[in-house]
Each structure stands twice: as C-alpha cells, then as structure tokens.
CSV table of C-alpha atoms and ligand atoms in Angstrom, one decimal:
chain,number,residue,atom,x,y,z
A,92,MET,CA,159.3,149.0,130.4
A,93,GLY,CA,159.1,146.3,133.0
A,94,GLN,CA,155.4,146.9,133.4
A,95,ILE,CA,154.7,146.7,129.6
A,96,ARG,CA,156.6,143.4,129.6
A,97,TYR,CA,154.5,142.2,132.5
A,98,TYR,CA,151.2,142.9,130.7
A,99,PHE,CA,152.5,141.2,127.6
A,100,ALA,CA,153.4,138.2,129.7
A,101,LEU,CA,149.9,138.2,131.4
A,102,TRP,CA,148.1,138.4,128.1
A,103,ALA,CA,150.3,135.8,126.4
A,104,SER,CA,149.7,133.5,129.5
A,105,LYS,CA,145.9,133.9,129.3
A,106,ALA,CA,146.0,133.3,125.5
A,107,VAL,CA,148.1,130.2,125.8
A,108,TYR,CA,145.7,128.9,128.5
A,109,ILE,CA,142.6,129.4,126.2
A,110,LEU,CA,144.4,127.8,123.3
A,111,LEU,CA,145.4,124.7,125.3
A,112,ARG,CA,141.9,124.4,126.6
A,113,LEU,CA,140.5,124.6,123.1
A,114,LEU,CA,142.9,121.8,122.1
A,115,LYS,CA,141.8,119.9,125.3
A,116,ARG,CA,145.4,119.8,126.6
A,117,ASN,CA,146.5,120.1,130.2
A,118,ALA,CA,146.9,123.8,130.8
A,119,THR,CA,148.3,123.9,134.4
A,120,MET,CA,152.0,124.5,133.7
A,121,TYR,CA,152.6,126.0,130.2
A,122,PRO,CA,150.7,129.3,130.6
A,123,GLY,CA,152.9,130.0,133.6
A,124,PHE,CA,156.0,128.9,131.8
A,125,ILE,CA,155.3,131.4,129.0
A,126,ALA,CA,154.7,134.2,131.5
A,127,LEU,CA,158.0,133.6,133.2
A,128,LYS,CA,159.8,133.3,129.9
A,129,ILE,CA,158.6,136.8,128.9
A,130,CYS,CA,158.7,138.4,132.3
A,131,PRO,CA,161.1,136.6,134.7
A,132,ASP,CA,159.8,138.6,137.7
A,133,TYR,CA,156.2,137.7,136.9
A,134,LEU,CA,155.5,136.3,140.4
A,135,LYS,CA,156.7,139.5,142.0
A,136,ARG,CA,154.9,141.9,139.6
A,137,THR,CA,151.5,140.1,139.8
A,138,LYS,CA,149.1,142.0,142.2
A,139,LYS,CA,148.3,139.7,145.1
A,140,SER,CA,144.9,138.5,146.1
A,141,PRO,CA,143.6,139.8,149.5
A,142,ASN,CA,144.6,136.5,151.1
A,143,VAL,CA,147.4,134.1,150.1
A,144,LEU,CA,147.5,130.7,151.9
A,145,CYS,CA,150.3,128.2,151.1
A,146,VAL,CA,151.1,124.7,152.0
A,147,THR,CA,154.6,123.1,151.8
A,148,GLY,CA,156.5,120.3,153.4
A,149,THR,CA,157.7,116.8,152.3
A,150,ASN,CA,154.5,114.8,152.7
A,151,GLY,CA,150.8,115.7,152.7
A,152,LYS,CA,151.0,118.9,150.7
A,153,THR,CA,148.4,118.0,148.1
A,154,THR,CA,145.8,116.5,150.5
A,155,THR,CA,146.1,119.4,152.9
A,156,THR,CA,146.0,122.0,150.1
A,157,ASN,CA,142.9,120.4,148.7
A,158,MET,CA,141.1,120.4,152.0
A,159,VAL,CA,141.9,124.1,152.6
A,160,ALA,CA,140.8,125.0,149.0
A,161,ASP,CA,137.6,122.9,149.3
A,162,ILE,CA,136.6,124.5,152.7
A,163,LEU,CA,137.2,128.0,151.5
A,164,SER,CA,135.4,127.7,148.2
A,165,GLU,CA,132.4,125.9,149.9
A,166,SER,CA,132.3,128.8,152.3
A,167,GLY,CA,131.5,131.1,149.4
A,168,MET,CA,135.0,132.6,148.8
A,169,LYS,CA,136.3,133.0,145.3
A,170,ILE,CA,139.6,131.1,145.2
A,171,VAL,CA,142.2,130.0,142.8
A,172,SER,CA,144.3,127.0,143.6
A,173,ASN,CA,147.0,125.0,141.8
A,174,ARG,CA,145.3,121.8,142.9
A,175,TYR,CA,145.4,120.0,139.6
A,176,GLY,CA,148.6,121.6,138.5
A,177,SER,CA,152.2,121.9,139.2
A,178,ASN,CA,153.5,123.1,142.5
A,179,ILE,CA,156.7,124.6,141.2
A,180,ASN,CA,157.2,128.2,139.9
A,181,THR,CA,155.5,127.6,136.5
A,182,GLY,CA,152.4,126.1,138.1
A,183,VAL,CA,152.2,128.9,140.6
A,184,ALA,CA,152.6,131.5,137.8
A,185,THR,CA,149.7,129.8,136.0
A,186,ALA,CA,147.6,130.1,139.2
A,187,LEU,CA,148.6,133.8,139.4
A,188,THR,CA,147.4,134.3,135.8
A,189,HIS,CA,144.0,133.0,136.8
A,190,SER,CA,143.9,135.2,139.9
A,191,VAL,CA,143.9,138.5,138.0
A,192,ASN,CA,141.8,140.0,135.2
A,193,ILE,CA,143.3,141.2,131.9
A,194,PHE,CA,144.2,144.5,133.5
A,195,GLY,CA,146.2,142.7,136.2
A,196,LYS,CA,143.6,143.4,139.0
A,197,PRO,CA,142.9,140.6,141.5
A,198,LYS,CA,139.5,139.0,140.9
A,199,ILE,CA,139.4,136.5,143.7
A,200,ASP,CA,139.3,136.5,147.5
A,201,ALA,CA,142.0,134.0,148.2
A,202,LEU,CA,144.9,132.2,146.5
A,203,VAL,CA,145.5,128.7,147.9
A,204,LEU,CA,148.7,127.2,146.7
A,205,GLU,CA,150.7,124.0,147.2
A,206,VAL,CA,154.3,125.0,147.0
A,207,ASP,CA,157.1,122.5,146.4
A,208,GLU,CA,159.6,122.8,149.2
A,209,ARG,CA,162.7,122.8,147.1
A,210,PHE,CA,161.3,125.4,144.7
A,211,SER,CA,160.0,127.6,147.5
A,212,ARG,CA,162.9,130.0,147.1
A,213,LEU,CA,161.7,130.9,143.7
A,214,ILE,CA,158.1,131.4,144.9
A,215,LEU,CA,157.6,132.4,148.5
A,216,PRO,CA,159.7,135.6,148.6
A,217,PHE,CA,157.6,137.0,145.7
A,218,ILE,CA,154.1,135.9,146.6
A,219,LYS,CA,154.6,136.6,150.3
A,220,PRO,CA,152.0,134.3,151.8
A,221,ASP,CA,149.9,135.5,154.7
A,222,TYR,CA,149.8,131.9,156.1
A,223,LEU,CA,152.1,129.0,155.4
A,224,ILE,CA,151.5,125.4,156.6
A,225,VAL,CA,154.7,123.3,156.8
A,226,THR,CA,153.3,119.7,157.1
A,227,ASN,CA,156.6,118.1,158.0
A,228,LEU,CA,160.2,117.7,156.7
A,229,PHE,CA,161.5,114.2,155.9
A,230,ARG,CA,164.0,112.5,153.7
A,231,ASP,CA,162.8,112.5,150.2
A,232,SER,CA,164.3,111.7,146.8
A,233,ILE,CA,168.0,112.0,147.4
A,234,LYS,CA,168.6,112.9,143.8
A,235,ARG,CA,166.2,115.8,143.9
A,236,ASN,CA,166.2,117.0,147.5
A,237,ALA,CA,169.5,115.8,149.0
A,238,HIS,CA,168.8,115.6,152.7
A,239,PRO,CA,166.1,117.2,155.0
A,240,GLU,CA,168.5,119.8,156.5
A,241,TYR,CA,169.1,121.1,153.0
A,242,ILE,CA,165.4,121.7,152.5
A,243,PHE,CA,165.1,123.1,156.0
A,244,SER,CA,167.8,125.7,155.1
A,245,ILE,CA,165.9,126.8,152.0
A,246,LEU,CA,162.7,127.4,153.9
A,247,ASP,CA,164.5,129.0,156.8
A,248,THR,CA,166.1,131.5,154.4
A,249,TYR,CA,163.3,132.2,151.9
A,250,VAL,CA,160.1,132.2,153.9
A,251,PRO,CA,159.2,135.9,154.3
A,252,LYS,CA,159.4,137.3,157.9
A,253,GLU,CA,155.8,138.5,157.7
A,254,THR,CA,154.3,135.1,157.0
A,255,LYS,CA,152.4,133.4,159.8
A,256,LEU,CA,153.5,129.8,160.1
A,257,ILE,CA,151.3,126.7,160.9
A,258,LEU,CA,153.8,124.1,162.1
A,259,ASN,CA,153.8,120.5,163.2
A,260,ALA,CA,154.9,120.4,166.8
A,261,ASP,CA,155.5,116.6,166.4
A,262,CYS,CA,158.0,117.1,163.6
A,263,LEU,CA,161.3,117.8,165.2
A,264,GLN,CA,162.7,119.1,162.0
A,265,SER,CA,160.1,121.5,160.6
A,266,SER,CA,159.0,122.8,164.0
A,267,GLN,CA,162.4,124.5,164.4
A,268,LEU,CA,161.9,126.8,161.3
A,269,LEU,CA,162.0,130.6,161.5
A,270,LYS,CA,161.8,131.2,165.2
A,271,ASP,CA,161.2,135.0,164.7
A,272,ASN,CA,158.0,134.5,162.6
A,273,ALA,CA,154.5,134.5,164.1
A,274,ARG,CA,153.4,130.8,164.5
A,275,VAL,CA,151.1,128.3,165.9
A,276,TYR,CA,151.7,124.6,166.3
A,277,PHE,CA,149.5,121.6,165.8
A,278,GLY,CA,150.2,118.1,167.2
A,279,ILE,CA,148.7,114.8,168.3
A,280,ASP,CA,148.8,113.7,171.9
A,281,LYS,CA,150.4,110.4,172.9
A,282,LEU,CA,148.7,107.5,171.3
A,283,ASP,CA,148.5,103.8,172.5
A,284,THR,CA,150.5,102.8,169.4
A,285,ASP,CA,153.4,105.2,170.2
A,286,VAL,CA,156.9,103.9,171.2
A,287,THR,CA,160.0,105.4,172.8
A,288,GLU,CA,162.6,103.8,170.5
A,289,CYS,CA,162.5,104.2,166.7
A,290,ILE,CA,161.2,101.1,164.9
A,291,ASN,CA,161.7,102.6,161.5
A,292,LEU,CA,164.9,102.3,159.4
A,293,ILE,CA,165.1,106.0,159.1
A,294,ASN,CA,165.2,108.7,161.9
A,295,ASP,CA,166.7,111.9,160.5
A,296,PHE,CA,166.5,113.8,163.8
A,297,SER,CA,167.9,111.7,166.7
A,298,ILE,CA,170.6,114.2,167.9
A,299,CYS,CA,170.0,117.4,169.9
A,300,PRO,CA,170.6,120.4,167.6
A,301,VAL,CA,172.0,122.4,170.5
A,302,CYS,CA,174.4,120.1,172.3
A,303,ASP,CA,174.6,117.0,170.0
A,304,SER,CA,173.5,114.6,172.7
A,305,LYS,CA,171.2,111.7,171.8
A,306,LEU,CA,167.6,112.8,172.2
A,307,LYS,CA,165.1,111.0,174.4
A,308,PHE,CA,161.5,110.6,173.4
A,309,ASN,CA,158.5,110.9,175.6
A,310,TYR,CA,156.8,109.2,172.7
A,311,LEU,CA,157.8,108.4,169.2
A,312,ARG,CA,155.3,107.8,166.4
A,313,TYR,CA,157.3,107.1,163.3
A,314,HIS,CA,160.7,108.2,162.0
A,315,HIS,CA,161.3,111.5,163.9
A,316,ILE,CA,157.6,112.3,164.5
A,317,GLY,CA,157.0,112.4,168.3
A,318,ASN,CA,157.8,114.4,171.4
A,319,ALA,CA,161.4,114.6,172.4
A,320,TYR,CA,163.7,116.2,174.9
A,321,CYS,CA,167.4,116.5,175.4
A,322,PRO,CA,168.8,114.9,178.6
A,323,ASN,CA,171.7,117.3,178.7
A,324,CYS,CA,170.3,120.7,177.9
A,325,ASP,CA,166.8,122.4,177.8
A,326,PHE,CA,166.0,121.6,174.1
A,327,LYS,CA,162.6,120.0,173.8
A,328,SER,CA,159.6,119.7,171.4
A,329,PHE,CA,157.3,122.6,171.2
A,330,ASP,CA,153.8,122.5,172.8
A,331,ALA,CA,150.9,122.3,170.4
A,332,ASN,CA,148.3,125.1,170.3
A,333,TYR,CA,146.0,122.8,168.4
A,334,ARG,CA,146.1,119.5,170.2
A,335,LEU,CA,144.4,116.5,168.8
A,336,THR,CA,143.3,114.8,172.1
A,337,ASN,CA,141.3,111.9,170.9
A,338,ILE,CA,140.9,109.7,167.8
A,339,ASP,CA,137.7,107.8,167.7
A,340,TYR,CA,138.1,105.3,164.8
A,341,ASP,CA,134.6,103.7,165.5
A,342,ASN,CA,132.7,106.9,165.1
A,343,LYS,CA,135.2,108.4,162.6
A,344,GLU,CA,135.8,111.5,164.7
A,345,ILE,CA,138.7,113.5,166.0
A,346,THR,CA,138.8,115.9,168.9
A,347,VAL,CA,140.8,119.0,168.7
A,348,GLU,CA,141.5,121.3,171.7
A,349,HIS,CA,142.4,124.9,171.2
A,350,ASN,CA,142.6,127.6,174.0
A,351,GLY,CA,140.7,125.2,176.3
A,352,LYS,CA,137.8,124.6,173.9
A,353,LYS,CA,137.2,121.2,172.4
A,354,ASP,CA,135.8,120.6,169.0
A,355,VAL,CA,134.9,117.2,167.4
A,356,TYR,CA,135.5,117.0,163.7
A,357,PRO,CA,134.5,114.2,161.3
A,358,MET,CA,137.6,112.1,160.4
A,359,VAL,CA,138.2,112.5,156.7
A,360,ASN,CA,140.5,109.4,156.4
A,361,ARG,CA,141.7,106.8,159.0
A,362,ALA,CA,145.4,106.8,158.0
A,363,LEU,CA,147.3,108.7,160.7
A,364,TYR,CA,149.2,110.7,158.1
A,365,ASN,CA,145.9,112.0,156.7
A,366,ILE,CA,144.7,112.8,160.3
A,367,TYR,CA,147.8,115.0,160.5
A,368,ASN,CA,146.8,116.6,157.2
A,369,GLU,CA,143.3,117.2,158.5
A,370,LEU,CA,144.6,118.7,161.7
A,371,ALA,CA,146.9,121.1,159.8
A,372,ALA,CA,143.9,122.2,157.7
A,373,VAL,CA,141.7,122.6,160.8
A,374,SER,CA,144.4,124.7,162.5
A,375,LEU,CA,144.8,127.0,159.5
A,376,MET,CA,141.1,127.5,159.1
A,377,SER,CA,140.8,128.5,162.7
A,378,GLU,CA,143.7,131.0,162.4
A,379,PHE,CA,142.1,132.3,159.2
A,380,GLY,CA,138.9,132.9,161.1
A,381,VAL,CA,136.6,130.3,159.5
A,382,ASP,CA,133.9,129.2,161.9
A,383,ALA,CA,134.6,125.7,163.4
A,384,GLU,CA,131.0,124.5,162.7
A,385,MET,CA,131.5,125.3,159.1
A,386,VAL,CA,134.7,123.4,158.9
A,387,LYS,CA,133.1,120.4,160.6
A,388,ASP,CA,130.3,120.5,158.0
A,389,TYR,CA,132.7,120.5,155.1
A,390,MET,CA,135.0,117.8,156.7
A,391,SER,CA,131.9,115.5,156.7
A,392,LYS,CA,131.5,116.0,152.9
A,393,ILE,CA,135.0,115.9,151.6
A,394,SER,CA,137.3,113.0,151.0
A,395,VAL,CA,140.9,112.5,150.3
A,396,THR,CA,141.3,113.0,146.5
A,397,GLN,CA,140.6,109.9,144.5
A,398,THR,CA,144.0,110.0,142.9
A,399,ARG,CA,145.5,109.4,146.4
A,400,TYR,CA,143.0,107.0,148.1
A,401,ASN,CA,140.0,105.1,146.9
A,402,GLU,CA,137.9,102.2,148.2
A,403,THR,CA,135.8,100.0,146.0
A,404,LYS,CA,134.6,96.4,145.7
A,405,ALA,CA,135.7,93.6,143.3
A,406,GLY,CA,133.2,90.8,143.8
A,407,LYS,CA,133.4,90.1,147.6
A,408,THR,CA,136.9,91.6,147.9
A,409,GLU,CA,137.3,95.1,149.2
A,410,VAL,CA,139.9,97.0,147.1
A,411,ILE,CA,141.8,99.9,148.6
A,412,ARG,CA,143.8,101.8,146.1
A,413,THR,CA,146.4,104.1,147.7
A,414,MET,CA,149.4,106.2,146.8
A,415,ALA,CA,152.8,105.0,147.9
A,416,LYS,CA,155.3,107.6,146.6
A,417,GLY,CA,158.4,106.1,145.0
A,418,GLN,CA,161.8,107.7,145.7
A,419,ASN,CA,160.3,108.9,149.0
A,420,SER,CA,161.1,106.3,151.6
A,421,VAL,CA,159.2,107.9,154.4
A,422,SER,CA,156.0,108.4,152.5
A,423,CYS,CA,156.2,104.9,151.2
A,424,SER,CA,156.9,103.6,154.8
A,425,ARG,CA,153.7,105.4,156.0
A,426,THR,CA,151.7,103.5,153.4
A,427,LEU,CA,153.4,100.2,154.3
A,428,ASP,CA,152.8,100.8,158.0
A,429,PHE,CA,149.1,101.5,157.2
A,430,VAL,CA,148.7,98.4,155.1
A,431,GLY,CA,150.9,96.1,157.3
A,432,ASN,CA,150.3,97.3,160.9
A,433,ASN,CA,147.2,99.4,160.9
A,434,GLU,CA,144.9,97.3,158.8
A,435,LYS,CA,143.4,94.0,160.0
A,436,GLY,CA,142.2,90.8,158.4
A,437,ASP,CA,143.5,88.6,155.6
A,438,ARG,CA,144.8,90.8,152.8
A,439,THR,CA,146.8,90.9,149.6
A,440,VAL,CA,149.2,93.8,148.8
A,441,PHE,CA,149.6,94.6,145.1
A,442,ILE,CA,152.7,96.8,144.6
A,443,MET,CA,153.2,98.6,141.3
A,444,ILE,CA,155.7,101.4,142.0
A,445,ASP,CA,158.3,102.1,139.4
A,446,ASP,CA,160.0,105.3,138.3
A,447,LEU,CA,161.0,104.6,134.8
A,448,PHE,CA,159.9,108.1,133.8
A,449,GLU,CA,163.0,109.2,135.7
A,450,ARG,CA,165.2,107.6,133.0
A,451,ARG,CA,164.7,110.4,130.6
A,452,ASP,CA,168.0,112.1,131.7
A,453,SER,CA,169.7,109.4,133.7
A,454,SER,CA,169.1,106.2,135.5
A,455,GLU,CA,166.5,106.2,138.3
A,456,PHE,CA,167.8,105.5,141.7
A,457,MET,CA,166.4,102.4,143.5
A,458,GLY,CA,168.5,102.7,146.7
A,459,TRP,CA,165.5,104.4,148.5
A,460,ILE,CA,163.7,101.0,148.8
A,461,TYR,CA,166.4,100.0,151.4
A,462,ASP,CA,165.3,103.1,153.5
A,463,ALA,CA,161.7,102.2,153.3
A,464,ASP,CA,160.1,99.9,155.9
A,465,PHE,CA,159.1,96.9,153.8
A,466,GLU,CA,159.5,94.9,157.0
A,467,PHE,CA,156.0,96.1,157.9
A,468,LEU,CA,154.6,93.7,155.3
A,469,ASN,CA,156.1,90.7,157.0
A,470,VAL,CA,153.0,90.0,159.1
A,471,ASP,CA,150.6,87.0,159.2
A,472,GLY,CA,147.6,88.9,157.9
A,473,VAL,CA,149.3,89.7,154.6
A,474,LYS,CA,148.7,86.5,152.7
A,475,GLN,CA,150.1,87.4,149.3
A,476,ILE,CA,152.3,90.2,147.9
A,477,VAL,CA,152.0,90.8,144.2
A,478,LEU,CA,155.0,92.6,142.7
A,479,ALA,CA,154.1,93.9,139.2
A,480,GLY,CA,155.8,96.1,136.7
A,481,PRO,CA,159.3,96.5,135.3
A,482,ARG,CA,160.9,96.9,138.7
A,483,CYS,CA,159.3,93.8,140.3
A,484,PHE,CA,162.6,92.0,140.8
A,485,ASP,CA,164.1,94.9,142.8
A,486,TYR,CA,161.1,94.7,145.1
A,487,LYS,CA,161.4,90.9,145.4
A,488,LEU,CA,165.0,91.2,146.7
A,489,ARG,CA,163.9,93.9,149.1
A,490,LEU,CA,161.0,91.8,150.5
A,491,LEU,CA,163.3,88.7,150.9
A,492,ILE,CA,165.7,90.9,152.9
A,493,ALA,CA,162.7,92.0,155.0
A,494,GLY,CA,162.2,88.4,155.9
A,495,VAL,CA,159.0,87.8,153.8
A,496,SER,CA,158.6,84.2,152.9
A,497,GLU,CA,159.2,83.6,149.2
A,498,ASP,CA,156.0,81.6,148.7
A,499,LYS,CA,154.0,84.7,149.6
A,500,ILE,CA,155.5,86.6,146.8
A,501,LEU,CA,154.2,86.7,143.2
A,502,CYS,CA,156.6,88.5,140.8
A,503,GLU,CA,155.2,89.4,137.4
A,504,GLN,CA,156.4,92.2,135.1
A,505,ASP,CA,153.1,92.5,133.2
A,506,GLU,CA,150.6,94.2,135.6
A,507,PHE,CA,147.6,92.8,133.8
A,508,LYS,CA,148.9,89.2,133.7
A,509,ALA,CA,149.6,89.5,137.4
A,510,VAL,CA,145.9,90.0,138.0
A,511,ASP,CA,145.1,86.8,136.1
A,512,ILE,CA,147.4,84.6,138.1
A,513,MET,CA,147.1,86.1,141.6
A,514,ASP,CA,145.0,84.6,144.4
A,515,LYS,CA,141.4,85.9,144.3
A,516,ASP,CA,140.0,84.4,147.5
A,517,ILE,CA,140.9,87.2,149.7
A,518,ASP,CA,139.0,89.7,151.9
A,519,LYS,CA,141.0,92.8,151.2
A,520,LEU,CA,143.3,93.9,148.4
A,521,TYR,CA,145.6,96.9,148.7
A,522,LEU,CA,146.8,98.4,145.4
A,523,LEU,CA,149.8,100.5,146.0
A,524,HIS,CA,150.9,102.8,143.1
A,525,ASP,CA,153.1,105.9,142.5
A,526,THR,CA,152.1,109.2,141.0
A,527,SER,CA,153.6,108.1,137.7
A,528,THR,CA,151.7,104.8,137.7
A,529,TYR,CA,148.3,106.3,138.8
A,530,ASP,CA,146.6,105.9,135.3
A,531,LEU,CA,147.9,102.4,135.0
A,532,ALA,CA,146.7,101.5,138.5
A,533,CYS,CA,143.2,102.7,137.6
A,534,LYS,CA,143.2,100.3,134.6
A,535,VAL,CA,144.6,97.5,136.7
A,536,GLU,CA,141.9,98.2,139.3
A,537,GLU,CA,139.2,97.9,136.6
A,538,LYS,CA,140.7,94.5,135.5
A,539,ILE,CA,140.7,93.4,139.2
A,540,LYS,CA,137.0,94.2,139.4
A,541,THR,CA,136.1,92.2,136.3
A,542,VAL,CA,138.4,89.2,137.0
A,543,PHE,CA,137.6,89.0,140.8
A,544,SER,CA,133.8,89.3,140.3
A,545,LYS,CA,133.9,86.6,137.6
A,546,ALA,CA,136.0,84.3,139.8
A,547,HIS,CA,133.8,84.8,142.9
A,548,SER,CA,130.5,84.2,141.0
A,549,GLU,CA,131.9,81.1,139.4
A,550,LYS,CA,133.0,79.8,142.8
A,551,ALA,CA,129.6,80.6,144.3
A,552,GLY,CA,128.0,78.7,141.3
A,553,GLU,CA,130.2,75.6,142.0
A,554,GLN,CA,129.2,75.6,145.7
A,555,ALA,CA,125.5,76.0,144.9
B,768,ZN,ZN1,170.9,119.2,174.1
C-alpha cells in the first residue's frame, strides 16, 4: 500500500510541476509539498541517486551549494540541485521528484542539495547524504532558530552516522559536531587582520565546552571564528586538513595546502566569507575525487550568484550590490565589515533591509540590529549612509548609537526618492539588501544607473 501511495505521490508531483511550468509559475516548492501531503515518507521512499552531497550551516549555504553544483555539472555529471528553490523538506522533495523517472528509478549521477539547518531533522535522516558540508554555525533569527546550540543539537542528533563531514576548523561551534563520523576540516591560516580579542558585539563561543574556563585565542577573525585553546584543559581548535595558506588579493588567487601539496585556485570573490565558501567547495570536490585542475578551471569561470553580489557602473560610480541578510546579525555584520573595513576609498552605503513580509503572522523582530556591528560603518571613508524603506528610522537610531554623525545619514522611506536626493559625486556605492528586498534592490539599482549617469554627464558638461 505504501509503495502505491509513493508512486501516486511521485506522479502527482511531476504533474503539478508540469502544470506550474505551463502557467509560468515558480515550481520549486509546490510539487514537493504535494508529494509529502500524499506520501509523508516520500523522502525516505525515493530511490537515491548514486551520490548525495549536501550543504548546511548558518551562512554561506547557497553560495557553496551553487559552486559545488556548477563544478559537478560542468565536469559532465548529470545533477539535480535545489539551487533556485527552497531548502526545506518541500524543496528537497521537489528535487527528489526531478532526480527519478516516472518508474522511480534514479536518472542522475548526483544530487546536490542545500539543506536548511533547522529543517535538517526532517531531511538528512531520510536522504542519508554521502557528504555534508557544514559551513559554520552562528546566531541567526532568534524567532526561527533560537540559539546556535539548539541548531547544533539538531545536527548532532539527526546527521546519519555514515555521512562524511566537511567541517570548518575555524568555527568553534560546528567543528565540534558528531565526533564519531568520518570528517575532514578546512581552515584559513592566521591573517594579518586577525586579532586576539573579539571586536564584534557577538561571540557565541567564548567559554571552554569541557571545563567552562574562558577560552584564549591564538587568533580571532570575527565572532567565534578563529583558533582557540583552553588555558585550563586540553580543549583546542581542530587542525585543518585543507589549509588556506595564502590569499593574494592582487592576483585574485588563493593557495590551499592538502597532504603537503599546494594548489593555487582563482579567487571567486574577495569577501572573506566567500573565500571560506570557496574553500569548503574545494575541500568537498577533493574528497569527492574531482581533479584539482578541473576545479581551478571552473573556479575561474564562475561567480557568486548575482542575487548575492553584483558589480556594475552608474556613470563614474562603481555600484556594488550585495546581500546583507536581515534578522541574521552575524551575516549582516560580515557585510558591514566588508563594506566598512575591507573596502577602501570614498563610498556611500545604501541600506534597504526590512522584513515586513514577516508581519504575516506576527510582528517582525528588530532587536537583531543591536547584535549587528553597525559600528563598522563609522569610518572616514564612508561619506554618506542612505537608509531607505519602511524601517529606515530603526536603522537611524542604530547608527546614531554606533556613533555615526547625523549629517552623514540620509533617512527616506521611499527607496526611489532616496536615489533622487542622495549625493551622487562618489567613487563607490554599496547597495545592501535582504533576500526579501532583492527584486526591489534591482529596480533601485536601475534607477541609480539612470540618475547617476545623467548627473555625472551634466556635471561634465558644466565643467567643459
Ligand atoms: Zn577547558
């Protein structure tokens, strides 16, 4: 009976997919939703592809999954990935529908899945991944994810024992997962920019998990990312099997050492969190047996997905559009660190992050902005900060608390009007948006291009 129900679910799922595509609707979630409605153990019953590779963690899942999927499909493998879809059980069920034919037989070489860390208990025990990358574990939306130890306990309980783990040696939290599983670690050697005392507002792993003493850091990169030891017992960070030994920003290359062999890879993106994502993908590809030369070749061609990062020109101004996830103080802090500390030159920061979509069931929670390091924008190079959208006043208060001078701040609820009245004589403009404001950010970016180009050519005309 169960098997009949499974086939009925599979066919219904495929039919719903075809129907939605005919209607030109997004078909990444609903086919899986239908499958699970008809057959609640759909994930368990679906015959698995020969290789199942998953990526989970708080930050960097999408970028890392996309890199892995791109490399494998370019290497000639037939893959299915949930890259444009949902990373919860319904999205994974949709991907499984695509991975088998109408008789339920696998028709691909590898399944590459991004898995939401909180939903992993509904997914990982049933699809039993061969490999699982855990990018990191941080504080995320308190409303959804509570605290990092809670997410840790989910993964520690529900990741199957036979799954080989690719873990971040520099993340004190996630590196402690499932000590009985086969594993390799990746990590980045000490950098010139590292410190020994945390400069972020949030460090969720400062106490030794064995004896409760305060940890000491050989080096600390951001939040709890770094290399630590306990002064009172033998707890310490794990050694990395894949060590990033050099970052060459001028030539856009990274050097990765594994088993005494050094390989130089093209740097996909210069933000440190994306270098971690690339290193995670490189480590998995090596474990999976993909030739390093092939990986290098593909890394030179691919870029971080445009929905996450994009560079363009508006007149003479360089416009960098980048994701800064709302509700996620660490992810947002990484972007603020990149824009405030990593980048150079005179720049404007245009912030349009709001989470009004969260209001459907209850009020959204803005407390996270007091966990995020807006202090990083309080630097000389940042000449103007434009706060746009319905939450602009919350951000203004946050920036004033961070010590930003009020005359640097432009606060305007209408995003398009903000473009009209902002300063246009600037070298670089960073447009920070959330997943929910991505489409709007693209429209604002178009307006910036038009308005800035016009302003710059008019100014050039006056001078001539
Ligand atoms: Zn200790």
